[in-house]
mmCIF file of C-alpha atoms in Angstrom:
data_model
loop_
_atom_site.group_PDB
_atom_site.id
_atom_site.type_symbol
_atom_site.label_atom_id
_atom_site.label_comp_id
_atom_site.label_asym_id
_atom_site.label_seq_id
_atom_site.Cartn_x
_atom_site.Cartn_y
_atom_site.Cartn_z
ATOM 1 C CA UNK B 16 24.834 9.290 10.517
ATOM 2 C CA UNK B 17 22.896 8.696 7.034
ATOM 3 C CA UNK B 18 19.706 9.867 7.080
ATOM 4 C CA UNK B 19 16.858 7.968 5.423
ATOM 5 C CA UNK B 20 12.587 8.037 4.601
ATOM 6 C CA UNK B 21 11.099 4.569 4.794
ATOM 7 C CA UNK B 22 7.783 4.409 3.332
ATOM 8 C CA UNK B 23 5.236 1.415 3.528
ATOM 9 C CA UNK B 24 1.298 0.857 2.589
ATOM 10 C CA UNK B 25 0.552 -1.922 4.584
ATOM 11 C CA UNK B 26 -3.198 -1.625 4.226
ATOM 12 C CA UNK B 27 -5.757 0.197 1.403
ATOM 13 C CA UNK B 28 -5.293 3.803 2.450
ATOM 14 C CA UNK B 29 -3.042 3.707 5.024
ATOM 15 C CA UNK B 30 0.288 5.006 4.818
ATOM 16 C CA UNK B 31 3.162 4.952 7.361
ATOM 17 C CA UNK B 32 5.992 7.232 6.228
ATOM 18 C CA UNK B 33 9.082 7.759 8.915
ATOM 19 C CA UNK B 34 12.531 9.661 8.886
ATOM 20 C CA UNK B 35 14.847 7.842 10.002
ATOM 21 C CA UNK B 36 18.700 8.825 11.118
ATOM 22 C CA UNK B 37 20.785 5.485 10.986
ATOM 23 C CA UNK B 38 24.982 4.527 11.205
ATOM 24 C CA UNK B 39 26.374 4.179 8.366
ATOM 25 C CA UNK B 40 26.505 0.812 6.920
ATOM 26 C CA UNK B 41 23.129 0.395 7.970
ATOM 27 C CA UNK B 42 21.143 -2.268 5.813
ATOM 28 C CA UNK B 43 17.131 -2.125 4.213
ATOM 29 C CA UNK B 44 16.583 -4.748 6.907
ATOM 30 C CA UNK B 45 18.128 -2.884 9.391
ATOM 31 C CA UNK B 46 16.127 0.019 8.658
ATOM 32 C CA UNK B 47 12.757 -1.566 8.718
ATOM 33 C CA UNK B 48 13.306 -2.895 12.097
ATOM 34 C CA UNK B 49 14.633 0.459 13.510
ATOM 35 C CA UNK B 50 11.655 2.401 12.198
ATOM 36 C CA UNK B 51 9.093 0.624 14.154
ATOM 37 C CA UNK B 52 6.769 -0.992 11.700
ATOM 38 C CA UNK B 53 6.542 -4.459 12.961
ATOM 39 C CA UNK B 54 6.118 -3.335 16.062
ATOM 40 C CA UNK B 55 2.774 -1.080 14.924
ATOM 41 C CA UNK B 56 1.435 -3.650 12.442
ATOM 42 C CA UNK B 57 2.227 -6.671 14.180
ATOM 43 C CA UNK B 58 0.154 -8.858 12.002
ATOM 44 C CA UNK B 59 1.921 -7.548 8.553
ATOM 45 C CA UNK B 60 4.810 -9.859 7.288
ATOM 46 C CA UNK B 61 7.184 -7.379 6.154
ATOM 47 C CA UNK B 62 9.659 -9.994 4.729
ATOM 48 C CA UNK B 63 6.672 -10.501 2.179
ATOM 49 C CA UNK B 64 6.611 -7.631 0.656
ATOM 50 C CA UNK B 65 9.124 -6.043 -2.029
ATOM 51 C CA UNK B 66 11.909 -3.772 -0.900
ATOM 52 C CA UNK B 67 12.563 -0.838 -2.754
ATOM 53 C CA UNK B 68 14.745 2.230 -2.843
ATOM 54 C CA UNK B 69 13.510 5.135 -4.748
ATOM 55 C CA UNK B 70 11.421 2.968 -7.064
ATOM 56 C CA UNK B 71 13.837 0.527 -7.670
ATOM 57 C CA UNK B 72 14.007 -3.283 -6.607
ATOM 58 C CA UNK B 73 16.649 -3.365 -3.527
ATOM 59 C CA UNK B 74 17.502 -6.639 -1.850
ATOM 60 C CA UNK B 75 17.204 -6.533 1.862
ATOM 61 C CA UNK B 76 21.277 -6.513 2.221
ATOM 62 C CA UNK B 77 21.422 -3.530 0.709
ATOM 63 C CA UNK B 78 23.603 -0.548 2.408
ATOM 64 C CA UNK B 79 21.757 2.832 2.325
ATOM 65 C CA UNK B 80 22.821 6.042 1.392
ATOM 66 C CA UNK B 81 22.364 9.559 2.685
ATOM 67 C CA UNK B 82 18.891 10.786 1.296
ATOM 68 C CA UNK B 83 17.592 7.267 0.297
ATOM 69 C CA UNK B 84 13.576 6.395 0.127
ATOM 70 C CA UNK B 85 13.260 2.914 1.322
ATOM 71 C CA UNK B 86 9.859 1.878 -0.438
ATOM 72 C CA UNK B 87 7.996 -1.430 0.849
ATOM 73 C CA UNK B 88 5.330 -2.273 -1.876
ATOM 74 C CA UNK B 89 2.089 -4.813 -1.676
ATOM 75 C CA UNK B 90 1.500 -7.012 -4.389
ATOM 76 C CA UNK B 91 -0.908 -5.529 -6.507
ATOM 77 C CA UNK B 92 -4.330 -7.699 -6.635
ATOM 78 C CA UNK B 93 -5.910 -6.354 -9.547
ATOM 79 C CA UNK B 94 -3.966 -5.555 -13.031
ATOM 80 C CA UNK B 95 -4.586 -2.507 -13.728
ATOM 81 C CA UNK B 96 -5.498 -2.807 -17.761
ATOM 82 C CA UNK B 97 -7.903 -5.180 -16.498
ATOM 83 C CA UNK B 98 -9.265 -2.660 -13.769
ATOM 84 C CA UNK B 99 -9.523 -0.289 -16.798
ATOM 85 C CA UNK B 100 -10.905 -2.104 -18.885
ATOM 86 C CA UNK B 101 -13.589 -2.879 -16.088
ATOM 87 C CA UNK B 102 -14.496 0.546 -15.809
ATOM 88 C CA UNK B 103 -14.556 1.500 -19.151
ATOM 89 C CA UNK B 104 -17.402 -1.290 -19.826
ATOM 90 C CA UNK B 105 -19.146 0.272 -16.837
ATOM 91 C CA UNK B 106 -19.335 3.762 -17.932
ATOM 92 C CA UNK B 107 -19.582 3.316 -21.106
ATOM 93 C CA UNK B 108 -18.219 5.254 -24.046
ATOM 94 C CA UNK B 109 -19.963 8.871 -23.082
ATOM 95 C CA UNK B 110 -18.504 8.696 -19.637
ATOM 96 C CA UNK B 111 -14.847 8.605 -19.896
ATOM 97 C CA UNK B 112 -11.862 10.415 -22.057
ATOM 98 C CA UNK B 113 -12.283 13.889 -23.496
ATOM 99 C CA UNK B 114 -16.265 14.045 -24.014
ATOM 100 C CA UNK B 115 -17.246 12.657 -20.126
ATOM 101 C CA UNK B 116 -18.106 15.907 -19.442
ATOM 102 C CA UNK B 117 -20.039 18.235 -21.445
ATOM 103 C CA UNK B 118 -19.955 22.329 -20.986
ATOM 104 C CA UNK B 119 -22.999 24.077 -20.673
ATOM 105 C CA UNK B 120 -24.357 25.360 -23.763
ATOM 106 C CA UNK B 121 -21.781 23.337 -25.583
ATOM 107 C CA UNK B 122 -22.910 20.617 -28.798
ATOM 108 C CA UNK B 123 -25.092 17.830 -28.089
ATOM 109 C CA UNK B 124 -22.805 14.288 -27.371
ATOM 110 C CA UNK B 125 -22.796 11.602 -30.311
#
């Protein structure tokens, strides 16, 4: 038996994370459908999102190993420079990086 972690986000803060102990020779797509998930997030279309093991991009024919992490990752919606970048212009210089916060009794901000 080979015994695996799948790991999926399918929503904003909400994480399903399941051990799983499979045959050997089992496939990614194999695993996904033994651990449950379409059955608990019916309206998610698995098959849409990108199949990973341990960070890296795995096709869904792939044959796991003992101790893999099968990662299934969302499509990010924002870029994250651009999120940055966002919240930089928000705060503004004084309220981010090394001088956000000031201690007490400390110099006065530029």
């Amino acid at each position: 038996m080979v015994a695996v972690t799948l790991v999926c986000a399918p929503a904003p803060r909400t994480v399903f994370e399941e051990m799983l102990t499979l045959p050997p020779g089992t496939t990614l797509e194999d695993a996904v459908r033994a651990s449950g998930l379409p059955a608990r997030f019916a309206g998610l279309d698995w098959r849409a999102l990108t199949a990973g093991i341990w960070g890296r991009a795995a096709g869904w024919d792939q044959v796991l190993a003992e101790g893999d992490r099968v990662e299934l990752c969302r499509a990010l919606l924002v870029d994250p420079k651009v999120a940055r970048r966002e919240r930089f212009k928000q705060q503004g210089r004084k309220g981010t990086g090394l001088f956000a916060r000031q201690r007490e009794g400390g110099k006065a901000g530029y």
